[in-house]
Amino acid sequence: MKSSKLMEFFKDGNIVIPMYFLKHYSEFKISSDEFIFLMYLYNLGNKFIFNPTKFCDDLNIDLGKVMEYVDKLSDKKLIRVEVVKNDKGIMEETVLLDDFYSKLSLITMDEVVNEKKSDVSNSNIFEVIEKEFGRSLTPIEYEISKAWLENGMSEELIKEAIKEATLNGVSSLRYIDKILYEWGKNNIKTAKDVEKNRARHREEKEKVDEDVDMEIVDWNWFDE
C-alpha cells in the first residue's frame, strides 16, 4: 500500500474507525485513500456542512484530491452532497452519510442471516424430533422446525417443548409449536424458566386438590 498524506493522517490516530466497518471494508470496493477519507467524514457525523477548505486543512491534501474523493464516494453511493435548509432557513450544501449506513446495515444483516442458516444446518434438533417421534420428519415439519431456529428459538427450549408434549402423550409438531408459542407469550426462554413454570402449575394443582378434599370433609352428609 502506497504512502500518502492521508495515510500519515491515519497513522497519527486522528480517525476513529468502527470495528464493524473495518471488518467489511473490502466489500465496499474502495481504495485505501477513499477508505480513510470516508472514515474522516464518518467522524464528522451523519450530516454536516460541505466545507472542502476545512477538509483540505484537516487532511493536509489539496482541493483537487478532496473533490476527487467526494466524486468517487458519491458515485459508489456511499455519500451524498445535497442543498439542505438549516435551522435558520438558510440553504447550504450538506454532506449526508445515510447511504453509507444503509449499505453497511445490509451487509451486516446478510451476515446475520448467513450465520443463522449455518446454525440451522449444524443443529441436531431435527434428529432429536425424529428420534422422539420414531419416524422421519415430513417436509412441512422440517420447515416448521427450521423456522423455530431461524426465529432465535434455542435448542434447549425446543427440547423442553418436545419433553412437554411427550409427557402429555402427544407426538405432534403442531402441538409443540403451540407450546413454544404459549411459552413465548409468557416470556419463558430457558429450561430453568420451564421448570419454574411446571413447579408453579404443580403448586396450583395441589392447592385445588386440597380445596376439593376440604369440601368433602366439611360436607354435611346428614342434611343431604
PDB file of C-alpha atoms in Angstrom, residues 10 16-30 35 38-39 42 100 103-105 107-116:
ATOM      1  CA  PHE A  10      -4.445   7.978   9.651  1.00  0.00           C
ATOM      2  CA  VAL A  16     -11.857   6.552  14.871  1.00  0.00           C
ATOM      3  CA  ILE A  17     -12.813   3.514  12.770  1.00  0.00           C
ATOM      4  CA  PRO A  18     -15.813   1.361  13.789  1.00  0.00           C
ATOM      5  CA  MET A  19     -14.830  -2.294  14.013  1.00  0.00           C
ATOM      6  CA  TYR A  20     -17.897  -3.468  12.099  1.00  0.00           C
ATOM      7  CA  PHE A  21     -16.868  -1.313   9.108  1.00  0.00           C
ATOM      8  CA  LEU A  22     -13.247  -2.394   9.267  1.00  0.00           C
ATOM      9  CA  LYS A  23     -14.440  -5.999   9.175  1.00  0.00           C
ATOM     10  CA  HIS A  24     -16.360  -5.411   5.917  1.00  0.00           C
ATOM     11  CA  TYR A  25     -14.049  -2.815   4.361  1.00  0.00           C
ATOM     12  CA  SER A  26     -13.202  -4.959   1.320  1.00  0.00           C
ATOM     13  CA  GLU A  27     -16.876  -5.340   0.395  1.00  0.00           C
ATOM     14  CA  PHE A  28     -17.168  -1.596  -0.287  1.00  0.00           C
ATOM     15  CA  LYS A  29     -14.609  -1.809  -3.138  1.00  0.00           C
ATOM     16  CA  ILE A  30     -12.867   1.460  -2.313  1.00  0.00           C
ATOM     17  CA  PHE A  35     -11.457   4.499   2.899  1.00  0.00           C
ATOM     18  CA  LEU A  38     -14.723   8.204   4.247  1.00  0.00           C
ATOM     19  CA  MET A  39     -13.724   7.499   7.839  1.00  0.00           C
ATOM     20  CA  TYR A  42     -17.741   9.474   9.366  1.00  0.00           C
ATOM     21  CA  PHE A 100     -23.122   4.525   3.784  1.00  0.00           C
ATOM     22  CA  LYS A 103     -25.151  -0.268   2.792  1.00  0.00           C
ATOM     23  CA  LEU A 104     -23.362  -1.244   5.993  1.00  0.00           C
ATOM     24  CA  SER A 105     -26.673  -2.318   7.539  1.00  0.00           C
ATOM     25  CA  ILE A 107     -24.068  -6.188   4.709  1.00  0.00           C
ATOM     26  CA  THR A 108     -24.434  -6.756   8.449  1.00  0.00           C
ATOM     27  CA  MET A 109     -27.953  -8.179   8.025  1.00  0.00           C
ATOM     28  CA  ASP A 110     -26.714 -10.579   5.330  1.00  0.00           C
ATOM     29  CA  GLU A 111     -24.005 -11.738   7.710  1.00  0.00           C
ATOM     30  CA  VAL A 112     -26.562 -12.388  10.469  1.00  0.00           C
ATOM     31  CA  VAL A 113     -28.815 -14.315   8.071  1.00  0.00           C
ATOM     32  CA  ASN A 114     -25.883 -16.446   6.873  1.00  0.00           C
ATOM     33  CA  GLU A 115     -24.864 -17.171  10.466  1.00  0.00           C
ATOM     34  CA  LYS A 116     -28.412 -18.239  11.284  1.00  0.00           C
TER      35      LYS A 116
END
